[in-house]
Amino acid sequence: MPEVPAAAAAAVPASPEPFEVRPVTGWGRTAPTVARVLRPRSYQEAAAAVLGCGARGGIARGLGRAYGDAAQNAGGDVLDMTGLARIRSIDAEAGIVVCDAGVSLHTLMEVLLPLGWFVPVTPGTRYVTVGGAIGADVHGKNHHVSGSFGRHVRAFDLLTADGSVRTVLPGTDLFDATTGGMGLTGVVLAAEIQLVPVESAWMSVDTERAADLDDLLARLTANDDGYRYSVAWIDLLARGAATGRAVLTRGDHARVGELPRRARSEPLAFRPGRFPAAPAFWPEGLLTRTTVGAFNEVWYRRAPRHRTGELQRLPAFFHPLDGVPHWNRVYGRGGFVQYQFVVGHGREETLRRVVRRIARRGCPSFLAVLKRFGAGDPGWLSFPMPGWTLALDVPAGLSGLGAFLDELDEEVADAGGRVYLAKDSRLRPDALAAMYPRLADFRALRAGLDPRGVFTSDLARRLSL
């Protein structure tokens, strides 16, 4: 890890320039709040910004892909960490990279794929920073075999509330409180990450249709461990015998010998395509049960019943929505809520009830996915646990949505499950303790590390974190 001078803040101005006061929102575009946004360009400026936070404190922010209010801070400071985006070293033999926290996963892929290495975990977008990936302890399609992002971090440098910098190692309380801690223990400045070797920038993909939810769960249970990556798109508007019907997509990194001849000359070429951006102003009311139901019907029917060995480029398999800039605009000015929960193995009946309730409610969600999680990760507020996770997007203005999701929270909590904080924008604080059993430990460590409450956010205030 690079050395960061702990006392350097005394030699720099109290706040990095320039800054602007502006509204800040999450990717769901709900509940914007106004904050002073600063963009430190060095570790010293980051330390000065932390020491210069006022009574409303500060929170680090990356590329703004948290869906809710985790990287907002009404009336306080928001530290835009994208100004710290240097790749500091690459060990191309061992597959280890050391980089600033503001480096995006997209940049890592651009730099590392030609060297035969891939990021160990990627969520549904590559436009997240390394610091954000640690703060949310993001997971991907490979959690059932690889765990979440924090499992592959060998060390990180953390700027704490007193302006000092600590190198934090796995197996320590501070590491476990920070991975998944939503930026509330400090500002991650740099990280050392173990990478995954690959032969190509292509995926070998198997696709099959599942007739209903039970069929889907049976297929995942039977042979999911035979694939490194696995995800199912699920039709949450289908009812009756088709409730929970899905398209299951699984795969692994393709070897050079599997590629068509024309691709073998540049097997590691990373070529993400892009479509035109979604319009800045999207007509309201387009995403209804009727329109989304028609989309879901077409999407399910056009999927192959069973296809093996299809070659797909990495972006198409991992990040299809990244090809449409500002796709979050399609929900209209009111934005959208992403709701993601997990329940453990043996709690499948809870999952069935929730899916049936969503179908009866007619929630117009065309971005709904189900995955199987593997062993839980040590982060105290890390989301994954062994079991089943379902994520869905719904327009924020849907009538009665808040009360409906509150009822689902109760079902999930009663089953020993939890809601994903990196995507949350509306969870009630009384449900949090039941979902996260290490919450008291997190609060105690945070109180000792940051007694003045320098690090805070709209999420933290809403949930009394």
Coordinates of C-alpha atoms in Angstrom, one line a residue, residues 201-431:
A201 CA -12.7 -10.9 -22.8
W202 CA -15.5 -13.3 -23.7
M203 CA -17.9 -15.4 -21.8
S204 CA -19.2 -18.9 -22.5
V205 CA -22.9 -18.7 -21.6
D206 CA -25.6 -21.3 -21.0
T207 CA -29.2 -20.1 -21.1
E208 CA -32.5 -21.9 -20.2
R209 CA -36.0 -21.1 -19.3
A210 CA -37.6 -22.0 -16.0
A211 CA -41.4 -22.5 -16.1
D212 CA -42.1 -21.2 -12.6
L213 CA -40.3 -20.3 -9.3
D214 CA -40.1 -23.8 -8.0
D215 CA -38.5 -24.9 -11.3
L216 CA -36.0 -22.1 -11.1
L217 CA -35.0 -22.9 -7.5
A218 CA -34.6 -26.6 -8.4
R219 CA -32.3 -25.8 -11.3
L220 CA -30.2 -23.5 -9.2
T221 CA -29.9 -25.9 -6.4
A222 CA -29.1 -28.9 -8.6
N223 CA -26.1 -27.5 -10.5
D224 CA -25.4 -23.9 -9.8
D225 CA -22.0 -24.7 -8.2
G226 CA -20.8 -25.9 -11.7
Y227 CA -20.8 -22.3 -12.9
R228 CA -18.7 -19.4 -11.7
Y229 CA -21.5 -16.9 -12.7
S230 CA -25.2 -17.3 -12.4
V231 CA -28.3 -15.0 -12.5
A232 CA -31.9 -15.3 -13.4
W233 CA -34.2 -12.7 -14.8
I234 CA -37.6 -13.3 -13.2
D235 CA -41.1 -12.2 -14.5
L236 CA -42.7 -10.7 -11.4
L237 CA -46.0 -10.0 -13.3
A238 CA -46.7 -13.7 -14.2
R239 CA -49.4 -15.3 -12.1
G240 CA -51.0 -18.7 -11.6
A241 CA -49.0 -21.6 -12.9
A242 CA -46.4 -19.3 -14.4
T243 CA -45.7 -17.4 -11.2
G244 CA -41.9 -16.7 -11.0
R245 CA -41.1 -17.9 -14.4
A246 CA -37.6 -17.0 -15.3
V247 CA -34.7 -17.0 -17.8
L248 CA -31.6 -18.5 -16.2
T249 CA -28.2 -17.4 -17.5
R250 CA -25.0 -18.9 -16.3
G251 CA -21.4 -19.0 -17.6
D252 CA -17.7 -18.7 -17.1
H253 CA -14.8 -16.9 -18.8
A254 CA -14.1 -18.4 -22.2
R255 CA -10.8 -19.9 -23.1
V256 CA -8.9 -18.8 -26.2
G257 CA -9.6 -22.2 -27.9
E258 CA -13.3 -21.6 -27.6
L259 CA -13.3 -18.3 -29.5
P260 CA -14.1 -18.0 -33.2
R261 CA -11.0 -17.7 -35.4
R262 CA -11.4 -13.9 -36.0
A263 CA -11.4 -13.2 -32.2
R264 CA -8.3 -15.3 -31.4
S265 CA -5.9 -12.6 -32.6
E266 CA -7.1 -10.2 -29.9
P267 CA -8.7 -12.4 -27.3
L268 CA -8.4 -9.8 -24.5
A269 CA -9.7 -6.8 -26.4
F270 CA -12.2 -5.0 -24.2
R271 CA -14.9 -3.3 -26.5
P272 CA -17.9 -2.2 -24.5
G273 CA -20.6 -0.9 -26.9
R274 CA -22.8 2.1 -26.2
F275 CA -26.3 3.1 -27.3
P276 CA -27.7 6.6 -27.4
A277 CA -28.5 8.0 -23.9
A278 CA -32.0 7.8 -22.5
P279 CA -33.8 11.2 -23.1
A280 CA -33.4 13.8 -20.4
F281 CA -37.2 14.0 -20.1
W282 CA -39.0 10.7 -20.2
P283 CA -42.8 10.8 -20.6
E284 CA -44.5 9.9 -17.3
G285 CA -46.8 6.8 -17.0
L286 CA -45.1 4.6 -19.7
L287 CA -44.1 1.9 -17.2
T288 CA -47.5 0.4 -16.4
R289 CA -48.5 -3.1 -15.6
T290 CA -49.7 -3.4 -19.2
T291 CA -46.6 -2.2 -20.9
V292 CA -44.2 -4.0 -18.6
G293 CA -46.3 -7.1 -18.8
A294 CA -46.0 -7.1 -22.6
F295 CA -42.3 -6.5 -22.4
N296 CA -41.9 -9.4 -20.0
E297 CA -43.9 -11.7 -22.2
V298 CA -41.8 -11.0 -25.2
W299 CA -38.5 -11.3 -23.2
Y300 CA -39.5 -14.7 -21.8
R301 CA -40.7 -16.1 -25.1
R302 CA -37.7 -15.0 -27.1
A303 CA -35.3 -16.6 -24.7
P304 CA -34.1 -20.1 -25.7
R305 CA -35.5 -23.0 -23.9
H306 CA -32.0 -24.4 -23.6
R307 CA -28.8 -23.1 -25.2
T308 CA -25.2 -23.9 -24.3
G309 CA -21.8 -22.4 -25.1
E310 CA -23.0 -19.1 -26.5
L311 CA -20.1 -16.6 -26.7
Q312 CA -20.9 -13.2 -25.3
R313 CA -18.6 -10.2 -24.7
L314 CA -17.9 -9.3 -21.1
P315 CA -20.0 -6.1 -21.1
A316 CA -23.1 -7.9 -22.6
F317 CA -23.0 -10.6 -19.9
F318 CA -22.1 -8.5 -16.9
H319 CA -23.3 -4.9 -17.6
P320 CA -26.0 -4.8 -20.4
L321 CA -27.5 -1.6 -18.9
D322 CA -24.2 0.2 -19.0
G323 CA -24.6 0.4 -22.8
V324 CA -27.5 2.9 -22.3
P325 CA -26.2 6.0 -20.5
H326 CA -28.6 7.4 -18.0
W327 CA -31.0 4.5 -18.3
N328 CA -32.4 5.5 -14.9
R329 CA -34.3 8.3 -16.6
V330 CA -36.8 5.8 -18.1
Y331 CA -38.8 5.9 -14.8
G332 CA -39.6 9.5 -15.3
R333 CA -39.0 12.5 -13.1
G334 CA -40.3 10.7 -10.0
G335 CA -37.5 8.2 -10.2
F336 CA -37.6 4.6 -9.0
V337 CA -37.0 2.4 -6.0
Q338 CA -34.9 -0.7 -6.1
Y339 CA -35.8 -3.2 -3.5
Q340 CA -33.4 -6.1 -2.8
F341 CA -33.7 -8.6 0.0
V342 CA -32.2 -11.9 0.9
V343 CA -33.6 -14.9 2.9
G344 CA -31.7 -18.0 3.9
H345 CA -31.9 -21.5 2.7
G346 CA -34.9 -23.3 4.2
R347 CA -36.9 -20.0 3.9
E348 CA -38.0 -20.7 0.4
E349 CA -41.7 -20.4 1.4
T350 CA -41.1 -16.8 2.4
L351 CA -39.6 -16.1 -1.1
R352 CA -42.6 -17.8 -2.7
R353 CA -45.0 -15.6 -0.7
V354 CA -43.2 -12.4 -1.5
V355 CA -43.1 -13.3 -5.3
R356 CA -46.8 -14.1 -5.2
R357 CA -47.6 -10.8 -3.4
I358 CA -45.6 -8.8 -5.9
A359 CA -47.4 -10.5 -8.8
R360 CA -50.8 -9.9 -7.2
R361 CA -49.9 -6.3 -6.5
G362 CA -49.0 -5.8 -10.2
C363 CA -45.7 -4.0 -9.5
P364 CA -44.4 -3.0 -13.0
S365 CA -40.9 -4.3 -12.8
F366 CA -39.0 -5.4 -15.9
L367 CA -35.6 -5.3 -14.1
A368 CA -36.0 -8.1 -11.6
V369 CA -33.3 -10.7 -10.9
L370 CA -32.8 -13.6 -8.5
K371 CA -29.5 -15.1 -7.4
R372 CA -28.3 -17.7 -5.0
F373 CA -25.8 -16.5 -2.4
G374 CA -23.0 -18.6 -1.0
A375 CA -21.3 -18.4 2.4
G376 CA -21.8 -15.0 4.1
D377 CA -19.0 -12.5 4.4
P378 CA -17.5 -11.1 7.6
G379 CA -18.6 -7.5 7.1
W380 CA -20.8 -6.5 10.0
L381 CA -23.3 -4.7 7.7
S382 CA -22.5 -6.8 4.6
F383 CA -25.7 -7.8 2.9
P384 CA -25.1 -11.3 1.5
M385 CA -25.9 -14.4 3.5
P386 CA -26.4 -18.0 2.3
G387 CA -29.7 -18.2 0.6
W388 CA -31.8 -16.4 -2.1
T389 CA -31.7 -12.8 -3.1
L390 CA -34.3 -11.0 -5.2
A391 CA -33.9 -7.5 -6.6
L392 CA -36.6 -5.5 -8.4
D393 CA -37.0 -1.9 -9.7
V394 CA -40.4 -0.2 -9.4
P395 CA -41.5 3.4 -10.2
A396 CA -41.3 5.5 -7.0
G397 CA -44.7 7.0 -7.7
L398 CA -46.6 3.7 -7.6
S399 CA -49.6 4.1 -5.4
G400 CA -49.2 2.6 -2.0
L401 CA -45.7 1.5 -2.7
G402 CA -44.2 2.5 0.7
A403 CA -46.8 0.6 2.8
F404 CA -46.5 -2.4 0.5
L405 CA -42.7 -2.5 0.9
D406 CA -43.0 -2.1 4.6
E407 CA -45.1 -5.2 4.7
L408 CA -42.4 -7.1 2.7
D409 CA -39.8 -5.8 5.1
E410 CA -41.7 -7.5 8.0
E411 CA -41.9 -10.8 6.1
V412 CA -38.2 -10.7 5.3
A413 CA -37.2 -9.8 8.9
D414 CA -39.4 -12.5 10.4
A415 CA -37.6 -15.0 8.2
G416 CA -34.2 -13.8 9.4
G417 CA -33.4 -12.0 6.1
R418 CA -32.3 -8.5 5.4
V419 CA -32.6 -5.6 2.9
Y420 CA -29.5 -4.3 1.0
L421 CA -28.5 -0.9 2.4
A422 CA -26.7 0.2 -0.8
K423 CA -30.0 0.1 -2.7
D424 CA -32.3 1.2 0.1
S425 CA -34.1 4.5 0.2
R426 CA -37.0 3.9 2.5
L427 CA -36.3 1.2 5.2
R428 CA -37.6 2.0 8.7
P429 CA -35.0 2.1 11.5
D430 CA -37.0 -0.3 13.7
A431 CA -36.5 -3.1 11.1

